Amino acid sequence: MFVHLVTPPEWRRITGEAPPPSPVDSPAYTNAGLPWFDYYDQDAEDLAPTDPLEGVKPVGDWLGDDHEPWQPPGSHQVEQLGDAPGKPVQDGDW
């Protein structure tokens, strides 16, 4: 699985669609015809990280609590990706 974090403007540029509302909720899943699994327990405790994952930090730790409006990156920061030559990326041996 590959996860890409994108901003709402990037979502629109990549998909040509309006970004989904945040956070995505059960009505959004229902409207899209997707299942919604009711196991999200906001009162549950976090599990302790396993050894291989204990160094992984939550995205919020990277970004912090930024209450300023989002600013798009400058054109010098954006690297356009072209068609990837070769075979598609696949899972490796973990």
Coordinates of C-alpha atoms in Angstrom, one line a residue:
M1 CA 0.0 0.0 0.0
F2 CA 1.3 3.5 -0.8
V3 CA -0.1 6.5 1.0
H4 CA 0.3 10.0 -0.4
L5 CA -0.6 13.0 1.7
V6 CA -1.8 15.9 -0.5
T7 CA -3.3 19.2 0.2
P8 CA -6.8 20.1 -1.1
P9 CA -5.3 22.1 -4.0
E10 CA -3.1 19.2 -4.9
W11 CA -6.0 16.8 -4.7
R12 CA -7.9 19.0 -7.2
R13 CA -4.9 19.1 -9.5
I14 CA -4.2 15.4 -9.4
T15 CA -7.8 14.2 -9.6
G16 CA -9.7 17.0 -11.3
E17 CA -12.3 16.8 -8.5
A18 CA -13.1 18.8 -5.5
P19 CA -11.3 17.4 -2.4
P20 CA -13.4 15.4 0.0
P21 CA -14.6 17.1 3.2
S22 CA -12.4 16.5 6.1
P23 CA -12.6 14.4 8.1
V24 CA -14.3 11.9 5.8
D25 CA -17.3 10.6 7.7
S26 CA -19.9 7.8 7.3
P27 CA -22.2 9.9 5.1
A28 CA -19.3 10.6 2.7
Y29 CA -18.7 6.8 2.4
T30 CA -22.4 6.1 2.0
N31 CA -22.8 8.7 -0.8
A32 CA -19.8 7.2 -2.5
G33 CA -21.2 3.7 -2.2
L34 CA -18.4 2.6 0.1
P35 CA -18.7 0.5 3.2
W36 CA -18.2 2.1 6.6
F37 CA -16.9 -0.1 9.3
D38 CA -18.2 0.9 12.7
Y39 CA -15.2 -0.1 14.8
Y40 CA -13.8 3.4 15.4
D41 CA -13.9 3.8 19.2
Q42 CA -12.9 7.3 20.2
D43 CA -12.5 6.2 23.8
A44 CA -10.2 3.3 23.0
E45 CA -6.6 3.4 24.2
D46 CA -3.7 3.4 21.6
L47 CA -1.8 0.1 21.3
A48 CA 1.9 0.2 22.1
P49 CA 4.1 0.3 18.9
T50 CA 5.9 -2.8 17.9
D51 CA 9.7 -2.6 17.7
P52 CA 9.9 -2.0 13.9
L53 CA 7.3 0.8 14.1
E54 CA 8.3 2.6 17.4
G55 CA 10.3 5.2 15.5
V56 CA 7.3 6.2 13.2
K57 CA 5.9 9.6 14.2
P58 CA 2.3 10.7 13.6
V59 CA 1.8 13.2 10.7
G60 CA 0.6 15.7 13.3
D61 CA 4.0 15.5 15.0
W62 CA 5.6 16.5 11.7
L63 CA 3.3 19.3 10.8
G64 CA 2.4 20.6 14.3
D65 CA -0.6 22.7 15.1
D66 CA -0.6 25.2 12.3
H67 CA -3.6 27.4 12.5
E68 CA -2.5 29.6 9.6
P69 CA -4.3 29.2 6.3
W70 CA -2.6 26.8 3.9
Q71 CA -0.1 28.4 1.5
P72 CA 0.6 26.7 -1.8
P73 CA 4.3 25.8 -2.4
G74 CA 6.3 27.9 -4.7
S75 CA 6.8 26.7 -8.3
H76 CA 10.5 26.0 -7.4
Q77 CA 9.3 23.4 -4.8
V78 CA 7.1 21.4 -7.1
E79 CA 8.7 18.6 -9.1
Q80 CA 6.4 17.4 -11.9
L81 CA 6.3 13.6 -12.4
G82 CA 6.2 12.1 -15.8
D83 CA 5.3 8.7 -17.0
A84 CA 7.3 6.1 -15.0
P85 CA 9.4 3.9 -17.2
G86 CA 9.7 0.2 -16.4
K87 CA 7.5 -2.0 -14.4
P88 CA 5.0 -0.8 -11.8
V89 CA 6.2 -0.8 -8.2
Q90 CA 5.2 -3.8 -6.2
D91 CA 5.4 -5.0 -2.6
G92 CA 8.8 -6.2 -1.6
D93 CA 10.1 -8.8 0.8
W94 CA 9.5 -7.3 4.2

